[in-house]
Amino acid sequence: MAEGELKPAAMQVEAAEAASKPRFRMPVDSDNKATEFWIFSFARPHMSAFHLSWFSFFCCFLSTFAAPPLLPLIRDTLGLTATDIGSAGIASVSGAVFARVAMGTACDLVGPRLASASIILLTTPAVYCFAIIDSPSSFLLVRFFTGFSLASFVSTQFWMSSMFSSPKVGLANGVAGGWGNLGGGAVQLIMPLVFEAIGKIGSTPFTAWRVAFFIPGLLQTVSAIAVLAFGQDMPDGNYRKLHKSGDMHKDSFGNVLRHAVTNYRAWILALTYGYSFGVELAVDNIIAQYFYDRFGVKLSTAGFIAASFGMANIISRPGGGLMSDWLSSRFGMRGRLWGLWVVQTIGGVLCVVLGAVDYSFGTSVAVMILFSLFVQAACGLTFGIVPFVSRRSLGLISGMTGGGGNVGAVLTQLIFFHGSKYKTETGIKYMGLMIIACTLPITLIYFPQWGGMFVGPRPGATADDYYNREWTAHEREKGFNTASVRFAENSVREGGRSGSQSKHTTVPVESSPADV
C-alpha cells in the first residue's frame, strides 16, 4: 500500500520537474538560444522578441527623421537658416550618443524589455511637440530630445544577441537593425504623403505639417506598449524573475563598466561604426535637401530618392549580417573581420564617387543606391562581431558601438555639412575619405582564441579562457560565469572550419537542454 502511494507522489514530482522545463517551438542550443531564424514566425520568446525589437526601433527612426522630408516647409514657416538646419541635424543624433551608452548599461542590469520601453515612452512627448514649435531654437530642442529614442537600437541588438545562437546572431542582428533602419527611408515617403492627405481635407500648409507629426508619435507610443505587454528579456524569462530565482547573477554597474572600457576591441568597433551607421544618419539628414537644391527636383521626388537610400536597409543590413555568419562558417572570426573591412572600404570609395558625379542626376542616384547597399551592409557586419567581444558587458559594449555611430554622425555633419564652409557635394567626397581611413583600425582587432585579419590564434588559447577572465576566481566558484561558459561552448565555429567540426549540441524543436 505504501509503495502504491509512493508511485503517484513520484509521478507528481516528475510531472512538476517536466512542467518546470523551458519549452520552445524553435530549436535551441544549451543556452536556450535559437539555432534557426524563422523570419515569418512569431514563436515566443525568440521570434516575438525579434518582431517587437525591429518594429519599435523602426518607429523611433520614423520619429527622429520625420522632419527632414518636410524641411523646405518647416524652413519657410520658421525662417530657418542653413546654420539652423545643420545645428538641428547635429542635435537629432548627438543626444543619442550618451543615451546609447546608458541604454547598454540598462540592458545589462535590468534587461532589454524595460530599457527599450522606457526610452521610447520618455521621448514620445518630444515628437508631439513638433506641432507647437514656433522658432529655430524650439525646432532644435525637439529634434534633440526626439533623437534620444535612437538608443532603442542598442536594446534591439542586445535582445537579438540574447535570443539567437552564434551561427545566427549576425543574421538576427542584421535583419532587426536593418528593418528598424527602414524607418529612415520609409519616413521620406510617409511624411510627404501624410502632409498632402491632411492638406486635401482643408488644412493650410502651416497646420498640415504640424498635424503630420502625430502619426510617428502615435506609432512610437503603440510600439512601447507592445514591448512591455508581449516582450521577454531572455529565453528563460525576464530579468526580474531570473534574478529572484537565482538563475541569473545580478551584476554591478562598476564591473560591467570596467570590463567594457578596458576592452580595446569595443573602442575600435565604436570608431568604425561611426563611419558606417554614423554616415547613414548624416545622409538621412542631408540627402533629400541635396537633391532638391542641387538638381531642382520636386519635394516629392527628392523624398522618393532619399527614401530609396534608407529603404535599401530591407536587404543591405540583413545581407551584411548574413554575410558575416557565412564567412564565419567558412573562415571563423577572421572571416567576419575581413568581410567588415572590405565592405566598408568599398562603401567609402563609392561615397567619394557620389560627391564627384554631382553634374549628373541619374548617375548620382545610381551611385547613391550602390553606396547605401555597402555602407548599410557594413553595419550588419559590425554587429556580427560585437556579440563576441564580451559576455559580461555585452549591453554596454553594444551601447558604446552604437554611440560611436552617433558620434560619427555628429562629427561628420559638424565638419562637412554645417553652415556654408563646404558645398554638399564636396562634403560627401570628404566623408568618403573619412570612411576609408576610419575602417583601417579593424586590422588591429585580435581574439587570442580565433586570431585576427593577419595573424592566427594563439596556441592553447580557448574561448573559455577569454570569457572567464571577466570573472574572478570567487565568482567562478559561485557559478556566476555559467552563461559565459555556455556561450564559449556554442561559439566553437568562430575558430573556422576546423573548430566547427567539434561537437556542438542543438536541442530539437519542442525540447529543452535537460532532454539532451
Coordinates of C-alpha atoms in Angstrom, one line a residue:
M1 CA 0.0 0.0 0.0
A2 CA 2.8 2.3 0.9
E3 CA 4.6 1.5 -2.4
G4 CA 1.4 2.3 -4.2
E5 CA 1.1 5.7 -2.5
L6 CA 4.7 6.5 -3.4
K7 CA 4.2 6.0 -7.1
P8 CA 1.7 8.8 -7.6
A9 CA 3.9 11.1 -5.4
A10 CA 6.9 10.2 -7.6
M11 CA 4.9 10.8 -10.7
Q12 CA 3.8 14.2 -9.4
V13 CA 7.5 15.1 -8.7
E14 CA 8.4 14.1 -12.3
A15 CA 5.4 16.0 -13.7
A16 CA 6.4 19.1 -11.7
E17 CA 10.0 18.8 -13.0
A18 CA 8.8 18.4 -16.6
A19 CA 6.5 21.4 -16.2
S20 CA 9.4 23.5 -15.0
K21 CA 11.5 22.7 -18.0
P22 CA 11.5 25.5 -20.6
R23 CA 9.7 24.5 -23.8
F24 CA 10.4 26.2 -27.1
R25 CA 8.8 25.9 -30.6
M26 CA 12.3 26.6 -32.1
P27 CA 15.5 24.5 -32.0
V28 CA 17.8 25.9 -29.3
D29 CA 21.3 25.4 -28.0
S30 CA 22.5 24.6 -24.5
D31 CA 21.9 28.3 -23.6
N32 CA 18.3 28.1 -24.9
K33 CA 19.2 30.5 -27.8
A34 CA 17.6 29.8 -31.1
T35 CA 19.8 28.0 -33.6
E36 CA 17.4 28.8 -36.5
F37 CA 15.9 32.1 -37.7
W38 CA 12.2 31.8 -38.8
I39 CA 11.6 35.3 -40.1
F40 CA 7.9 35.0 -40.6
S41 CA 7.2 33.3 -37.3
F42 CA 6.1 34.9 -34.0
A43 CA 7.2 31.9 -31.9
R44 CA 7.7 33.0 -28.3
P45 CA 10.1 34.1 -27.0
H46 CA 12.7 34.3 -29.7
M47 CA 10.8 35.5 -32.8
S48 CA 8.3 37.6 -30.9
A49 CA 11.3 39.5 -29.4
F50 CA 12.7 39.9 -33.0
H51 CA 9.5 41.5 -34.3
L52 CA 9.0 43.7 -31.3
S53 CA 12.5 44.9 -31.4
W54 CA 12.7 45.8 -35.1
F55 CA 9.3 47.4 -35.1
S56 CA 9.9 49.6 -32.0
F57 CA 13.2 50.7 -33.5
F58 CA 11.5 51.4 -36.8
C59 CA 9.1 53.7 -35.1
C60 CA 11.9 55.5 -33.3
F61 CA 13.7 56.0 -36.6
L62 CA 10.5 57.3 -38.1
S63 CA 10.1 59.9 -35.4
T64 CA 13.7 61.0 -35.4
F65 CA 13.8 61.7 -39.1
A66 CA 10.2 62.8 -39.6
A67 CA 11.4 66.5 -40.0
P68 CA 13.9 66.3 -43.0
P69 CA 11.2 65.3 -45.6
L70 CA 9.2 68.4 -44.7
L71 CA 12.2 70.6 -44.1
P72 CA 11.5 73.0 -47.0
L73 CA 8.1 73.7 -45.5
I74 CA 9.4 74.0 -41.9
R75 CA 12.2 76.2 -43.1
D76 CA 9.9 78.7 -44.7
T77 CA 7.4 78.7 -41.7
L78 CA 10.1 79.1 -39.0
G79 CA 12.6 81.1 -41.1
L80 CA 15.4 78.6 -40.6
T81 CA 18.9 79.4 -41.9
A82 CA 21.4 76.9 -43.2
T83 CA 23.1 77.0 -39.9
D84 CA 19.9 76.4 -38.0
I85 CA 19.2 73.3 -40.1
G86 CA 22.7 72.0 -39.7
S87 CA 22.6 72.5 -36.0
A88 CA 19.2 70.7 -35.7
G89 CA 20.5 67.8 -37.7
I90 CA 23.5 67.5 -35.4
A91 CA 21.2 67.8 -32.4
S92 CA 19.0 65.0 -33.6
V93 CA 21.8 62.4 -33.4
S94 CA 24.1 63.9 -30.7
G95 CA 21.7 63.2 -27.8
A96 CA 21.7 59.5 -28.5
V97 CA 25.5 59.3 -28.0
F98 CA 25.1 59.2 -24.2
A99 CA 21.6 57.7 -24.4
R100 CA 23.0 54.6 -26.2
V101 CA 25.8 54.1 -23.7
A102 CA 23.2 54.4 -20.9
M103 CA 20.9 52.0 -22.7
G104 CA 23.6 49.4 -23.0
T105 CA 24.2 49.6 -19.3
A106 CA 20.5 49.4 -18.6
C107 CA 20.2 46.3 -20.8
D108 CA 23.0 44.6 -18.7
L109 CA 21.4 45.5 -15.4
V110 CA 17.5 45.4 -15.9
G111 CA 17.1 43.8 -19.4
P112 CA 16.2 45.0 -22.9
R113 CA 12.4 44.9 -22.4
L114 CA 12.2 47.6 -19.7
A115 CA 15.1 49.5 -21.1
S116 CA 13.7 49.8 -24.6
A117 CA 10.1 50.6 -23.5
S118 CA 11.3 53.3 -21.1
I119 CA 13.4 55.3 -23.6
I120 CA 10.6 55.1 -26.2
L121 CA 7.9 56.4 -23.8
L122 CA 10.2 59.1 -22.4
T123 CA 10.9 60.5 -25.8
T124 CA 7.4 60.3 -27.3
P125 CA 6.2 63.7 -25.9
A126 CA 9.0 65.4 -27.9
V127 CA 7.5 64.0 -31.1
Y128 CA 4.1 65.5 -30.4
C129 CA 5.8 68.8 -29.5
F130 CA 6.7 69.3 -33.2
A131 CA 3.1 70.5 -33.6
I132 CA 3.7 73.6 -31.4
I133 CA 7.2 74.7 -32.3
D134 CA 7.5 78.4 -33.4
S135 CA 11.2 79.2 -33.6
P136 CA 14.6 77.8 -34.7
S137 CA 15.5 77.1 -31.0
S138 CA 12.4 75.1 -30.3
F139 CA 12.9 73.2 -33.6
L140 CA 16.4 72.3 -32.4
L141 CA 15.2 71.2 -29.0
V142 CA 12.5 68.8 -30.2
R143 CA 14.9 67.2 -32.7
F144 CA 17.5 66.8 -29.9
F145 CA 15.1 65.1 -27.5
T146 CA 13.4 63.0 -30.2
G147 CA 16.8 61.7 -31.2
F148 CA 17.3 60.1 -27.8
S149 CA 14.9 57.4 -29.0
L150 CA 17.6 56.0 -31.3
A151 CA 19.1 54.5 -28.2
S152 CA 16.5 51.7 -28.7
F153 CA 18.9 50.3 -31.4
V154 CA 21.1 49.1 -28.6
S155 CA 18.3 47.2 -26.9
T156 CA 17.4 45.7 -30.3
Q157 CA 20.9 44.3 -30.8
F158 CA 21.3 43.2 -27.2
W159 CA 17.9 41.4 -27.4
M160 CA 18.9 39.6 -30.6
S161 CA 22.2 38.6 -29.1
S162 CA 20.4 37.2 -26.1
M163 CA 17.9 35.2 -28.1
F164 CA 19.9 33.7 -31.0
S165 CA 22.9 31.4 -31.1
S166 CA 26.3 32.4 -32.6
P167 CA 25.6 30.8 -36.0
K168 CA 22.5 33.0 -36.4
V169 CA 23.3 36.1 -34.3
G170 CA 24.7 38.1 -37.3
L171 CA 21.6 37.5 -39.4
A172 CA 19.3 38.2 -36.5
N173 CA 21.1 41.5 -35.6
G174 CA 21.3 42.4 -39.3
V175 CA 17.6 41.9 -40.0
A176 CA 16.4 43.6 -36.8
G177 CA 18.7 46.6 -37.3
G178 CA 18.1 46.8 -41.0
W179 CA 14.3 46.6 -40.8
G180 CA 14.4 49.2 -38.0
N181 CA 16.6 51.5 -40.1
L182 CA 13.9 51.2 -42.8
G183 CA 12.2 53.9 -40.8
G184 CA 14.7 56.4 -42.1
G185 CA 13.7 55.6 -45.7
A186 CA 10.0 55.0 -45.1
V187 CA 9.6 58.3 -43.4
Q188 CA 10.8 60.1 -46.6
L189 CA 7.7 58.7 -48.3
I190 CA 5.3 58.7 -45.4
M191 CA 5.6 62.3 -44.2
P192 CA 5.0 64.0 -47.6
L193 CA 2.0 61.7 -48.2
V194 CA 0.6 62.4 -44.8
F195 CA 1.1 66.1 -45.3
E196 CA -0.6 66.0 -48.7
A197 CA -3.5 64.0 -47.3
I198 CA -4.1 66.5 -44.5
G199 CA -3.9 69.3 -47.0
K200 CA -6.6 67.7 -49.1
I201 CA -9.1 67.8 -46.2
G202 CA -8.8 71.5 -45.9
S203 CA -5.8 72.3 -43.7
T204 CA -3.3 75.0 -44.6
P205 CA 0.4 74.1 -45.1
F206 CA 1.1 75.9 -41.9
T207 CA -1.2 73.5 -40.0
A208 CA -0.8 70.4 -42.1
W209 CA 2.9 69.7 -41.5
R210 CA 2.4 70.2 -37.7
V211 CA -0.5 67.7 -37.6
A212 CA 1.5 65.2 -39.6
F213 CA 3.9 64.6 -36.7
F214 CA 1.1 63.0 -34.7
I215 CA 1.4 59.9 -36.9
P216 CA 5.0 59.0 -35.9
G217 CA 4.2 60.0 -32.3
L218 CA 1.3 57.6 -32.2
L219 CA 3.2 54.7 -33.7
Q220 CA 6.1 55.2 -31.2
T221 CA 3.6 55.1 -28.3
V222 CA 2.0 51.9 -29.5
S223 CA 5.3 50.2 -30.1
A224 CA 6.4 50.8 -26.5
I225 CA 3.2 49.4 -25.1
A226 CA 3.6 46.3 -27.2
V227 CA 7.2 45.7 -26.0
L228 CA 6.0 45.9 -22.4
A229 CA 3.0 43.7 -22.9
F230 CA 4.5 41.0 -25.1
G231 CA 8.2 41.1 -24.7
Q232 CA 10.5 38.8 -22.7
D233 CA 14.1 39.6 -21.8
M234 CA 15.7 36.2 -22.2
P235 CA 14.7 32.8 -23.5
D236 CA 14.2 31.6 -19.9
G237 CA 12.2 34.7 -18.7
N238 CA 12.5 38.3 -17.6
Y239 CA 15.5 39.6 -15.7
R240 CA 13.5 40.3 -12.5
K241 CA 12.3 36.7 -12.4
L242 CA 15.7 35.2 -13.2
H243 CA 17.4 37.4 -10.6
K244 CA 14.9 36.5 -8.0
S245 CA 15.2 32.7 -8.7
G246 CA 19.0 32.9 -8.7
D247 CA 19.2 31.6 -12.3
M248 CA 21.0 34.8 -13.3
H249 CA 23.7 36.8 -11.4
K250 CA 22.7 40.4 -10.7
D251 CA 25.8 42.3 -11.8
S252 CA 27.0 45.7 -10.6
F253 CA 27.5 48.8 -12.7
G254 CA 31.1 49.0 -11.8
N255 CA 32.0 45.5 -13.0
V256 CA 30.0 46.0 -16.2
L257 CA 31.7 49.3 -16.9
R258 CA 35.2 48.1 -16.1
H259 CA 35.2 45.1 -18.4
A260 CA 33.7 47.3 -21.3
V261 CA 36.0 50.3 -21.2
T262 CA 39.2 48.1 -20.8
N263 CA 38.4 46.0 -23.9
Y264 CA 40.1 47.8 -26.8
R265 CA 38.1 45.9 -29.4
A266 CA 35.0 47.8 -28.3
W267 CA 36.6 51.2 -28.9
I268 CA 37.8 50.1 -32.4
L269 CA 34.3 48.9 -33.3
A270 CA 32.8 52.1 -32.0
L271 CA 35.1 54.1 -34.3
T272 CA 34.4 52.1 -37.4
Y273 CA 30.7 52.1 -36.7
G274 CA 30.9 55.8 -36.6
Y275 CA 31.7 55.7 -40.3
S276 CA 29.1 53.2 -41.3
F277 CA 25.9 53.9 -39.3
G278 CA 27.1 57.4 -38.5
V279 CA 27.4 58.1 -42.2
E280 CA 23.9 56.7 -42.7
L281 CA 22.5 59.1 -40.2
A282 CA 24.3 62.0 -41.8
V283 CA 23.0 61.1 -45.2
D284 CA 19.4 60.7 -43.8
N285 CA 19.6 64.4 -42.7
I286 CA 21.0 65.9 -45.9
I287 CA 20.1 63.8 -48.9
A288 CA 16.6 65.0 -49.6
Q289 CA 17.6 68.6 -49.4
Y290 CA 20.7 67.9 -51.5
F291 CA 18.7 66.6 -54.5
Y292 CA 16.0 69.2 -54.0
D293 CA 18.6 72.1 -54.1
R294 CA 21.2 70.7 -56.4
F295 CA 19.1 69.2 -59.2
G296 CA 15.8 71.3 -58.7
V297 CA 13.6 68.2 -58.4
K298 CA 10.1 68.4 -56.7
L299 CA 9.9 67.8 -53.0
S300 CA 8.1 64.5 -53.5
T301 CA 10.8 63.4 -56.0
A302 CA 13.5 64.3 -53.5
G303 CA 11.7 62.4 -50.8
F304 CA 11.4 59.3 -53.0
I305 CA 15.1 59.4 -53.8
A306 CA 16.0 59.9 -50.2
A307 CA 13.7 57.1 -49.3
S308 CA 15.5 54.7 -51.6
F309 CA 18.7 55.3 -49.6
G310 CA 17.0 54.2 -46.3
M311 CA 14.8 51.5 -47.9
A312 CA 17.9 49.7 -49.1
N313 CA 18.1 48.5 -45.4
I314 CA 15.5 45.9 -46.2
I315 CA 18.2 43.8 -47.9
S316 CA 21.6 45.6 -47.2
R317 CA 22.0 45.4 -43.5
P318 CA 20.4 41.9 -43.2
G319 CA 22.7 40.9 -46.1
G320 CA 25.7 42.2 -44.1
G321 CA 24.6 40.1 -41.1
L322 CA 24.1 37.0 -43.3
M323 CA 27.5 37.5 -45.0
S324 CA 29.1 37.7 -41.5
D325 CA 27.6 34.4 -40.5
W326 CA 28.5 32.8 -43.8
L327 CA 32.1 34.0 -43.6
S328 CA 32.2 32.7 -40.0
S329 CA 31.1 29.2 -41.1
R330 CA 34.0 29.1 -43.6
F331 CA 36.7 31.2 -42.0
G332 CA 35.6 31.8 -38.4
M333 CA 36.1 35.2 -36.7
R334 CA 38.8 36.1 -39.2
G335 CA 36.3 35.9 -42.0
R336 CA 33.9 38.3 -40.1
L337 CA 36.7 40.8 -39.7
W338 CA 37.9 40.6 -43.3
G339 CA 34.3 41.0 -44.5
L340 CA 33.7 44.1 -42.5
W341 CA 36.9 45.8 -43.7
V342 CA 36.4 45.0 -47.4
V343 CA 32.7 46.0 -47.5
Q344 CA 33.1 49.3 -45.5
T345 CA 36.1 50.3 -47.6
I346 CA 34.2 49.8 -50.8
G347 CA 31.4 51.9 -49.3
G348 CA 33.9 54.7 -48.7
V349 CA 35.1 54.6 -52.3
L350 CA 31.5 54.8 -53.5
C351 CA 30.9 57.8 -51.2
V352 CA 33.8 59.7 -52.8
V353 CA 32.4 58.8 -56.3
L354 CA 28.9 60.1 -55.2
G355 CA 30.4 63.5 -54.4
A356 CA 32.3 63.6 -57.7
V357 CA 29.3 62.9 -60.0
D358 CA 27.2 65.9 -58.9
Y359 CA 27.0 67.0 -62.6
S360 CA 24.6 64.1 -63.4
F361 CA 21.3 63.5 -61.8
G362 CA 20.9 59.9 -63.0
T363 CA 24.5 58.9 -62.1
S364 CA 24.2 60.4 -58.7
V365 CA 21.0 58.4 -57.9
A366 CA 22.6 55.2 -59.1
V367 CA 25.8 55.7 -57.2
M368 CA 23.8 56.7 -54.1
I369 CA 21.9 53.4 -54.2
L370 CA 25.2 51.4 -54.5
F371 CA 26.7 53.4 -51.7
S372 CA 23.7 52.7 -49.5
L373 CA 24.0 48.9 -50.0
F374 CA 27.6 48.8 -48.9
V375 CA 27.6 51.3 -46.0
Q376 CA 24.5 49.6 -44.6
A377 CA 25.8 46.1 -45.1
A378 CA 28.9 47.2 -43.1
C379 CA 26.5 48.0 -40.2
G380 CA 25.3 44.4 -40.3
L381 CA 28.8 43.0 -40.4
T382 CA 29.8 45.1 -37.4
F383 CA 27.1 43.6 -35.2
G384 CA 28.1 40.2 -36.4
I385 CA 31.3 40.8 -34.4
V386 CA 30.1 42.8 -31.4
P387 CA 28.4 39.9 -29.5
F388 CA 31.7 38.1 -29.3
V389 CA 33.7 40.9 -27.7
S390 CA 32.4 40.4 -24.2
R391 CA 29.6 38.5 -22.5
R392 CA 29.6 40.2 -19.1
S393 CA 29.5 43.7 -20.6
L394 CA 27.6 42.8 -23.9
G395 CA 25.0 45.6 -23.4
L396 CA 27.4 48.3 -22.6
I397 CA 29.7 47.4 -25.5
S398 CA 26.7 47.3 -27.8
G399 CA 25.9 50.8 -26.4
M400 CA 29.5 52.0 -27.0
T401 CA 29.4 50.8 -30.6
G402 CA 26.0 52.3 -31.2
G403 CA 27.0 55.5 -29.5
G404 CA 30.1 55.6 -31.8
G405 CA 27.7 55.6 -34.7
N406 CA 26.1 58.8 -33.4
V407 CA 29.5 60.4 -32.6
G408 CA 30.5 59.7 -36.2
A409 CA 27.2 61.3 -37.4
V410 CA 27.7 64.4 -35.3
L411 CA 31.3 64.9 -36.3
T412 CA 30.5 64.3 -40.0
Q413 CA 27.7 66.8 -40.0
L414 CA 29.6 69.3 -37.9
I415 CA 32.7 69.2 -40.1
F416 CA 31.3 68.8 -43.6
F417 CA 27.6 69.8 -43.6
H418 CA 27.3 72.6 -41.0
G419 CA 27.0 76.1 -42.4
S420 CA 28.5 77.0 -45.7
K421 CA 32.1 76.0 -45.3
Y422 CA 31.8 73.2 -47.9
K423 CA 29.4 72.6 -50.7
T424 CA 27.3 69.5 -50.0
E425 CA 28.9 67.5 -52.8
T426 CA 32.4 68.4 -51.5
G427 CA 31.4 67.3 -48.0
I428 CA 30.2 64.0 -49.4
K429 CA 33.6 63.4 -51.0
Y430 CA 35.5 64.2 -47.8
M431 CA 33.1 61.9 -45.9
G432 CA 34.0 59.0 -48.2
L433 CA 37.7 59.6 -47.4
M434 CA 36.9 59.5 -43.7
I435 CA 35.2 56.2 -44.1
I436 CA 38.2 54.6 -45.8
A437 CA 40.6 56.0 -43.1
C438 CA 38.5 55.1 -40.1
T439 CA 38.0 51.5 -41.3
L440 CA 41.7 50.7 -41.2
P441 CA 41.8 50.0 -37.4
I442 CA 39.8 46.8 -37.9
T443 CA 43.1 45.3 -38.8
L444 CA 44.2 45.7 -35.2
I445 CA 41.3 43.6 -33.7
Y446 CA 42.7 40.3 -32.4
F447 CA 41.0 37.5 -30.5
P448 CA 43.6 35.1 -28.8
Q449 CA 41.4 32.1 -29.4
W450 CA 40.4 32.9 -33.0
G451 CA 43.0 35.3 -34.4
G452 CA 42.8 38.5 -36.4
M453 CA 42.9 39.6 -40.0
F454 CA 46.6 38.9 -40.5
V455 CA 47.5 36.7 -37.5
G456 CA 46.2 33.3 -36.5
P457 CA 45.0 32.2 -33.0
R458 CA 47.5 32.0 -30.1
P459 CA 48.5 28.3 -29.4
G460 CA 46.5 26.9 -26.5
A461 CA 44.1 29.9 -26.2
T462 CA 40.4 28.9 -25.8
A463 CA 37.1 30.8 -25.7
D464 CA 36.6 29.6 -22.1
D465 CA 39.8 31.4 -21.1
Y466 CA 38.8 34.6 -23.0
Y467 CA 35.3 34.9 -21.4
N468 CA 36.2 33.6 -18.0
R469 CA 38.9 36.2 -17.4
E470 CA 36.0 38.7 -16.9
W471 CA 35.1 36.8 -13.7
T472 CA 37.2 36.4 -10.5
A473 CA 38.0 33.0 -9.1
H474 CA 35.5 33.6 -6.3
E475 CA 32.7 34.5 -8.9
R476 CA 33.6 31.4 -10.9
E477 CA 33.3 29.2 -7.8
K478 CA 29.8 30.5 -7.2
G479 CA 28.9 29.8 -10.9
F480 CA 28.3 33.4 -11.9
N481 CA 30.1 32.7 -15.2
T482 CA 27.8 29.9 -16.3
A483 CA 26.3 31.8 -19.1
S484 CA 29.8 32.8 -20.4
V485 CA 30.9 29.1 -20.3
R486 CA 27.8 28.1 -22.3
F487 CA 28.4 30.9 -24.8
A488 CA 32.0 29.8 -25.3
E489 CA 30.8 26.2 -26.0
N490 CA 28.3 27.4 -28.6
S491 CA 30.7 29.8 -30.4
V492 CA 33.1 27.0 -31.3
R493 CA 32.8 27.6 -35.1
E494 CA 34.4 31.1 -34.7
G495 CA 37.7 29.2 -34.9
G496 CA 37.0 28.3 -38.6
R497 CA 36.1 25.1 -40.3
S498 CA 38.4 23.0 -38.0
G499 CA 36.7 24.4 -35.0
S500 CA 33.2 23.8 -36.3
Q501 CA 33.9 20.2 -36.7
S502 CA 34.0 19.9 -32.9
K503 CA 31.0 18.6 -31.0
H504 CA 28.1 21.0 -31.0
T505 CA 24.7 20.3 -29.4
T506 CA 21.5 21.7 -30.7
V507 CA 18.3 21.0 -28.9
P508 CA 15.4 19.8 -31.1
V509 CA 12.1 21.5 -31.5
E510 CA 9.7 21.1 -28.6
S511 CA 12.6 20.0 -26.3
S512 CA 14.9 21.5 -23.8
P513 CA 18.5 21.2 -22.8
A514 CA 17.5 18.9 -20.0
D515 CA 16.2 16.4 -22.5
V516 CA 19.5 16.0 -24.3

